[in-house]
Tab-separated table of C-alpha atoms in Angstrom:
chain	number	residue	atom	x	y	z
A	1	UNK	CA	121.568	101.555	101.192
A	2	UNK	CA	121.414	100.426	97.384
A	3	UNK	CA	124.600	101.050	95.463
A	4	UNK	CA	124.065	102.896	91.842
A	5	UNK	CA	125.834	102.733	89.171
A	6	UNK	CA	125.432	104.666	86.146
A	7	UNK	CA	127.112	104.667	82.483
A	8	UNK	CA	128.484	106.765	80.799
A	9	UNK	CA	129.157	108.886	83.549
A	10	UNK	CA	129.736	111.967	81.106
A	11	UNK	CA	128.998	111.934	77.083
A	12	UNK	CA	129.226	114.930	74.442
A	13	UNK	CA	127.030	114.179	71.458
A	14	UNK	CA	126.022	115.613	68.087
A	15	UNK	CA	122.675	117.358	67.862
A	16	UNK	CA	120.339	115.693	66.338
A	17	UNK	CA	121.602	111.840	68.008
A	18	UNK	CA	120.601	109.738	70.880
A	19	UNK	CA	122.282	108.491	73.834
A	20	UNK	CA	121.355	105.916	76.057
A	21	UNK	CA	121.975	105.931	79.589
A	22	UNK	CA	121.985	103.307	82.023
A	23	UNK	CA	120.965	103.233	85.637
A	24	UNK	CA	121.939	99.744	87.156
A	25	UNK	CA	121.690	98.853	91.287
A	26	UNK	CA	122.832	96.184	93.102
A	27	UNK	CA	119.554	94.794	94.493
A	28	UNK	CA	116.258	94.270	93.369
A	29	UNK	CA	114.082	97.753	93.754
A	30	UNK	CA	110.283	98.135	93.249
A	31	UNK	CA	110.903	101.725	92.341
A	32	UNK	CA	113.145	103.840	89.946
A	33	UNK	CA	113.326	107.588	89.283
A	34	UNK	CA	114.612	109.605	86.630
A	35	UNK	CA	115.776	113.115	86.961
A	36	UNK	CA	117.347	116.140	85.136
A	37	UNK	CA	119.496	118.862	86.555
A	38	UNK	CA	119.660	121.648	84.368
A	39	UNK	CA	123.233	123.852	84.322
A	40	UNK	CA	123.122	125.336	87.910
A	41	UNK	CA	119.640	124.438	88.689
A	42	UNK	CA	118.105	121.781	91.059
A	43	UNK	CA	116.773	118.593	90.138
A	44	UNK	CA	113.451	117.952	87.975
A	45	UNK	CA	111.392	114.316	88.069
A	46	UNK	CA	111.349	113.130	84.252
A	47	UNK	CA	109.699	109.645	84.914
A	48	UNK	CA	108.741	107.159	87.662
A	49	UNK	CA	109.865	103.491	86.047
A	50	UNK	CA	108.376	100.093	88.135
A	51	UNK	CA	109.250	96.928	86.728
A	52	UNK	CA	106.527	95.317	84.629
A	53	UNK	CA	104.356	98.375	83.847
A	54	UNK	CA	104.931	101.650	81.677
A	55	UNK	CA	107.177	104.633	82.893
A	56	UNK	CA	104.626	107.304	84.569
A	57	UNK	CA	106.161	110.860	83.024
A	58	UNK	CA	105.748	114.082	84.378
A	59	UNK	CA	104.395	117.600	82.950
A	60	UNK	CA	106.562	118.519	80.188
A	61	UNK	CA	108.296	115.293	79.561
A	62	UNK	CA	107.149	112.787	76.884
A	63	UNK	CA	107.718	109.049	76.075
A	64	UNK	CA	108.771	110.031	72.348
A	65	UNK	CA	111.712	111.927	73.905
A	66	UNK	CA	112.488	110.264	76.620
A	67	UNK	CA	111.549	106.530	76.491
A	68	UNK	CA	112.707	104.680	79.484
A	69	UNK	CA	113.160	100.895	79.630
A	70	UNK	CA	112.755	99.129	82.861
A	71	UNK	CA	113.393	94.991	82.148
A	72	UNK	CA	114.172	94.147	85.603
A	73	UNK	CA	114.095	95.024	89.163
A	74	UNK	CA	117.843	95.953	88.848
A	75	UNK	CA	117.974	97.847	85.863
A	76	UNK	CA	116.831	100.338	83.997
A	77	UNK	CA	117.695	102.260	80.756
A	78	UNK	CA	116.569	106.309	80.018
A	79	UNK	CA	117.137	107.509	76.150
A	80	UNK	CA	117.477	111.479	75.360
A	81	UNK	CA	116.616	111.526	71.385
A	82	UNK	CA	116.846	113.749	68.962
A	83	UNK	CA	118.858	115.873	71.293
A	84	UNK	CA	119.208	119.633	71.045
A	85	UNK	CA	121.775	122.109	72.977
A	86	UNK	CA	119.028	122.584	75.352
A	87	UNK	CA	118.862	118.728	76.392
A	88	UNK	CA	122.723	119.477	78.073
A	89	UNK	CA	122.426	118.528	81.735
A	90	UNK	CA	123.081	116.071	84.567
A	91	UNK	CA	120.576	112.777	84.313
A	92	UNK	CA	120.843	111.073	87.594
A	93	UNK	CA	118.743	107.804	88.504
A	94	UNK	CA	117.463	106.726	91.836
A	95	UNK	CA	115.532	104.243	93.650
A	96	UNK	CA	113.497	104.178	96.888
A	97	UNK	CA	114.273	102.290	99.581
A	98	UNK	CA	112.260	102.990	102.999
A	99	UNK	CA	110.670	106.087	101.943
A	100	UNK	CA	114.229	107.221	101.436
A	101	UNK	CA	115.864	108.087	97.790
A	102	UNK	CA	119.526	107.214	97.002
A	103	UNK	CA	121.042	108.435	94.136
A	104	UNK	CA	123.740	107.533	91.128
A	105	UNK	CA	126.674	109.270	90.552
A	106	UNK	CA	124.845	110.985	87.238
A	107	UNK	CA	125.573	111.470	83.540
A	108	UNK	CA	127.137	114.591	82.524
A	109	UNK	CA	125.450	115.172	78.826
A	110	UNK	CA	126.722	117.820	76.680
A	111	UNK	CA	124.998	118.687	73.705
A	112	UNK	CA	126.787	120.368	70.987
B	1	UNK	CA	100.782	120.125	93.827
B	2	UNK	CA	103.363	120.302	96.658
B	3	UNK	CA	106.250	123.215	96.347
B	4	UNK	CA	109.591	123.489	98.146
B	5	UNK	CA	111.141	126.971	98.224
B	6	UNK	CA	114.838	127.799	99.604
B	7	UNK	CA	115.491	131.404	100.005
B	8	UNK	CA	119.166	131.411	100.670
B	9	UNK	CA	120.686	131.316	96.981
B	10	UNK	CA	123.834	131.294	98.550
B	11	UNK	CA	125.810	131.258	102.474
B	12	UNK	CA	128.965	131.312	104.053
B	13	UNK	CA	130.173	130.315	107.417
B	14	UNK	CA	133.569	130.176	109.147
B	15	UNK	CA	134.904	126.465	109.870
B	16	UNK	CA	134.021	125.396	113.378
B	17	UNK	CA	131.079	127.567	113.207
B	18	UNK	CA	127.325	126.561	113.168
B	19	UNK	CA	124.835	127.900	110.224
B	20	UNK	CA	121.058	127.122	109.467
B	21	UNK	CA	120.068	126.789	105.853
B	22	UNK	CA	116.287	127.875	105.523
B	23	UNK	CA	113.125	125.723	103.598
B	24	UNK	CA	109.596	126.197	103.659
B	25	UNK	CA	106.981	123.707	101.653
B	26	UNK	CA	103.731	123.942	100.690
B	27	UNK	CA	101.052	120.582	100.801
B	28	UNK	CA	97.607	119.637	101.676
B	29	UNK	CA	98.980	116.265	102.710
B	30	UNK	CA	99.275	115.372	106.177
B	31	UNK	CA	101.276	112.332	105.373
B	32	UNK	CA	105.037	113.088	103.959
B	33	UNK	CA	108.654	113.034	104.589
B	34	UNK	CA	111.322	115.843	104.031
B	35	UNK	CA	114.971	115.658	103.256
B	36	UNK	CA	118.000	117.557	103.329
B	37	UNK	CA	120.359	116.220	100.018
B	38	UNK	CA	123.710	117.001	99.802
B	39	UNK	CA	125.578	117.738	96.510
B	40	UNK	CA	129.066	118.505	96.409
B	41	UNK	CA	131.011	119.244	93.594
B	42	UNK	CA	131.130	115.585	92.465
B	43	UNK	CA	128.040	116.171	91.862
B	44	UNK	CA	126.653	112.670	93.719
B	45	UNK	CA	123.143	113.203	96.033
B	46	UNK	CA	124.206	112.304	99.707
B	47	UNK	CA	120.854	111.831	101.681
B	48	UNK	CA	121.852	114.110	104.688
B	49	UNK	CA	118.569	113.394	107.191
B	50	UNK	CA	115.232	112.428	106.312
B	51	UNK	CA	112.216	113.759	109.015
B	52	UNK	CA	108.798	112.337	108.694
B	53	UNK	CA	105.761	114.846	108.887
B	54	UNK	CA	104.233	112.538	111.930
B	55	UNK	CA	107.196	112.668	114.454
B	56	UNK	CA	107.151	115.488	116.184
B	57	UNK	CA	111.086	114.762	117.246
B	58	UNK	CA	113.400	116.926	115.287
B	59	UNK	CA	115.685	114.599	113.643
B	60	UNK	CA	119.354	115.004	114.353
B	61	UNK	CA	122.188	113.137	112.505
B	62	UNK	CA	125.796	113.681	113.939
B	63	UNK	CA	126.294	117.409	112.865
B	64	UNK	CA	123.384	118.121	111.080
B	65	UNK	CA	119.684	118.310	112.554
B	66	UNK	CA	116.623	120.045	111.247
B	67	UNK	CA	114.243	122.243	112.900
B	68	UNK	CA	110.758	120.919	111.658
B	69	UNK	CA	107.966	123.388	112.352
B	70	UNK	CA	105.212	121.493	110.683
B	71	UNK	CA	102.211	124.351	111.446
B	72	UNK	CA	104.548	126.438	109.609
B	73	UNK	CA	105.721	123.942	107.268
B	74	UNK	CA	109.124	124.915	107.828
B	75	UNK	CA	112.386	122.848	107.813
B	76	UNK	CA	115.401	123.734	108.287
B	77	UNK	CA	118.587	122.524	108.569
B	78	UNK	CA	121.733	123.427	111.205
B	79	UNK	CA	125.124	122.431	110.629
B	80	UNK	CA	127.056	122.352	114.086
B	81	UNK	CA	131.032	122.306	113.639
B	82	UNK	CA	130.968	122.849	109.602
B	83	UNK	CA	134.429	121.335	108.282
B	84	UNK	CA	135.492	122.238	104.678
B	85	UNK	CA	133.983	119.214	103.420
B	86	UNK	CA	130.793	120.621	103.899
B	87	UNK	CA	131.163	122.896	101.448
B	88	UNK	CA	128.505	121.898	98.595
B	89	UNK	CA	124.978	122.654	97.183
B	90	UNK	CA	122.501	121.782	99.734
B	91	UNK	CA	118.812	121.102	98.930
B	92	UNK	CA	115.715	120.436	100.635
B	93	UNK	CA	113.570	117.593	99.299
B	94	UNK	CA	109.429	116.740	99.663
B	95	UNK	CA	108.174	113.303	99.507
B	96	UNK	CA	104.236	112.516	99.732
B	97	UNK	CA	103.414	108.570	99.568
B	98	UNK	CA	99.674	109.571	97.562
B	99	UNK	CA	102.284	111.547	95.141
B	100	UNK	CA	103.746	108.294	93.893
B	101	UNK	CA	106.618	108.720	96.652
B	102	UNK	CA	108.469	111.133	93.826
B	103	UNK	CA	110.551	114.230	95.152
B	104	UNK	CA	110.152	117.695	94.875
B	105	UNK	CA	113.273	119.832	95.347
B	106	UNK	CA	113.702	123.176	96.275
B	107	UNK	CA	116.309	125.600	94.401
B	108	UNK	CA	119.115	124.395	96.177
B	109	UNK	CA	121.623	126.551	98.804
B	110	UNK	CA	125.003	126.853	97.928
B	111	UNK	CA	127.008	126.762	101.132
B	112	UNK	CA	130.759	127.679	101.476
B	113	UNK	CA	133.105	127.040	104.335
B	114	UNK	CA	135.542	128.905	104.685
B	115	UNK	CA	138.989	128.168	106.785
């Protein structure tokens, strides 16, 4: 399976800033996910990102928010903006491979 | 829209001993795959077993397999032996190919093994 790396693996910002996290594998993947795990809840889709076309975002999730950057077929790039307390969570990436979806270790966010 | 829905918030079992962690779905697809994640502390997803809707065949992987009742849309998973290391979250995953092949989670078990 696809080895994922992501980076930072853990940030505490400022309300009000922007991180950038990245999501990078180590071969070329058609598809990438996005996903947020809330303090002791399970995990929610934020946005499907292919290579080549514009993210696809789910219900309650918006571009302006988070935009997602996808320049390759190994990489891809999810920005929380204008972050509040309430955007504290995990962020984990994945990619499909086989009808099967393999994870990255996360980024711990803390909001403050 | 498809659902997943675990109703054990939280179990326990004894090391050496076997337990069943519960998940129903809900679809109109006849086409999908399900999958048992693992998430321990570390908080990395470990794909535990994957079970496609067509194969009747309940999937089995070492210690773990799943007991797929598709007219019920049902799937659980047993652990056989648990060891300590299986002590994480455990959640039960929906994948439809017409739904952009995204997953759904359920809520997530939190399992405990206990020496």
């Amino acid at each position: 399976s696809a080895v994922i790396s992501q980076k930072p693996s853990r940030d505490i910002c400022q309300r009000g800033t922007s991180l950038t996290i990245q999501c990078q594998v180590d071969s070329q993947v058609t598809m990438m996910f996005w996903y947020r795990q809330q303090p002791g809840q399970s995990l929610t889709l934020i946005a499907t990102a292919n290579q080549g076309s514009e993210a696809t975002y789910e219900s309650g999730f918006v571009i302006d928010k988070f935009p997602i950057s996808r320049p390759n077929l190994t990489f891809s790039t999810l920005t929380v903006s204008n972050m509040s307390p309430e955007d504290s969570s995990i962020y984990l990436c994945s990619v499909e491979e086989g009808y099967e979806q393999y994870f990255g270790p996360g980024t711990r966010l803390t909001v403050t | 829209a498809q659902t997943v829905t675990q109703s054990q918030p939280e179990m326990s079992v004894q090391e050496a001993e076997t337990v069943t962690l519960s998940c129903t779905y809900d679809t109109s697809e006849n086409n999908y795959y399900l999958f048992w994640y693992k998430q321990p502390p570390s908080r990395q997803m470990i794909l535990v077993i994957r079970q496609e809707a067509y194969k009747q065949q309940n999937a089995t992987e070492n210690r773990f397999s799943v007991n797929f009742q598709k007219a019920a849309k049902s799937f659980s998973l047993k652990i056989s032996d648990s060891q300590l290391g299986d002590t994480a979250m455990y959640f039960c995953a929906f994948m439809s190919p017409n739904a952009g092949n995204m997953l759904t989670f359920g809520g997530g078990t939190r399992l405990m093994v206990k020496p």
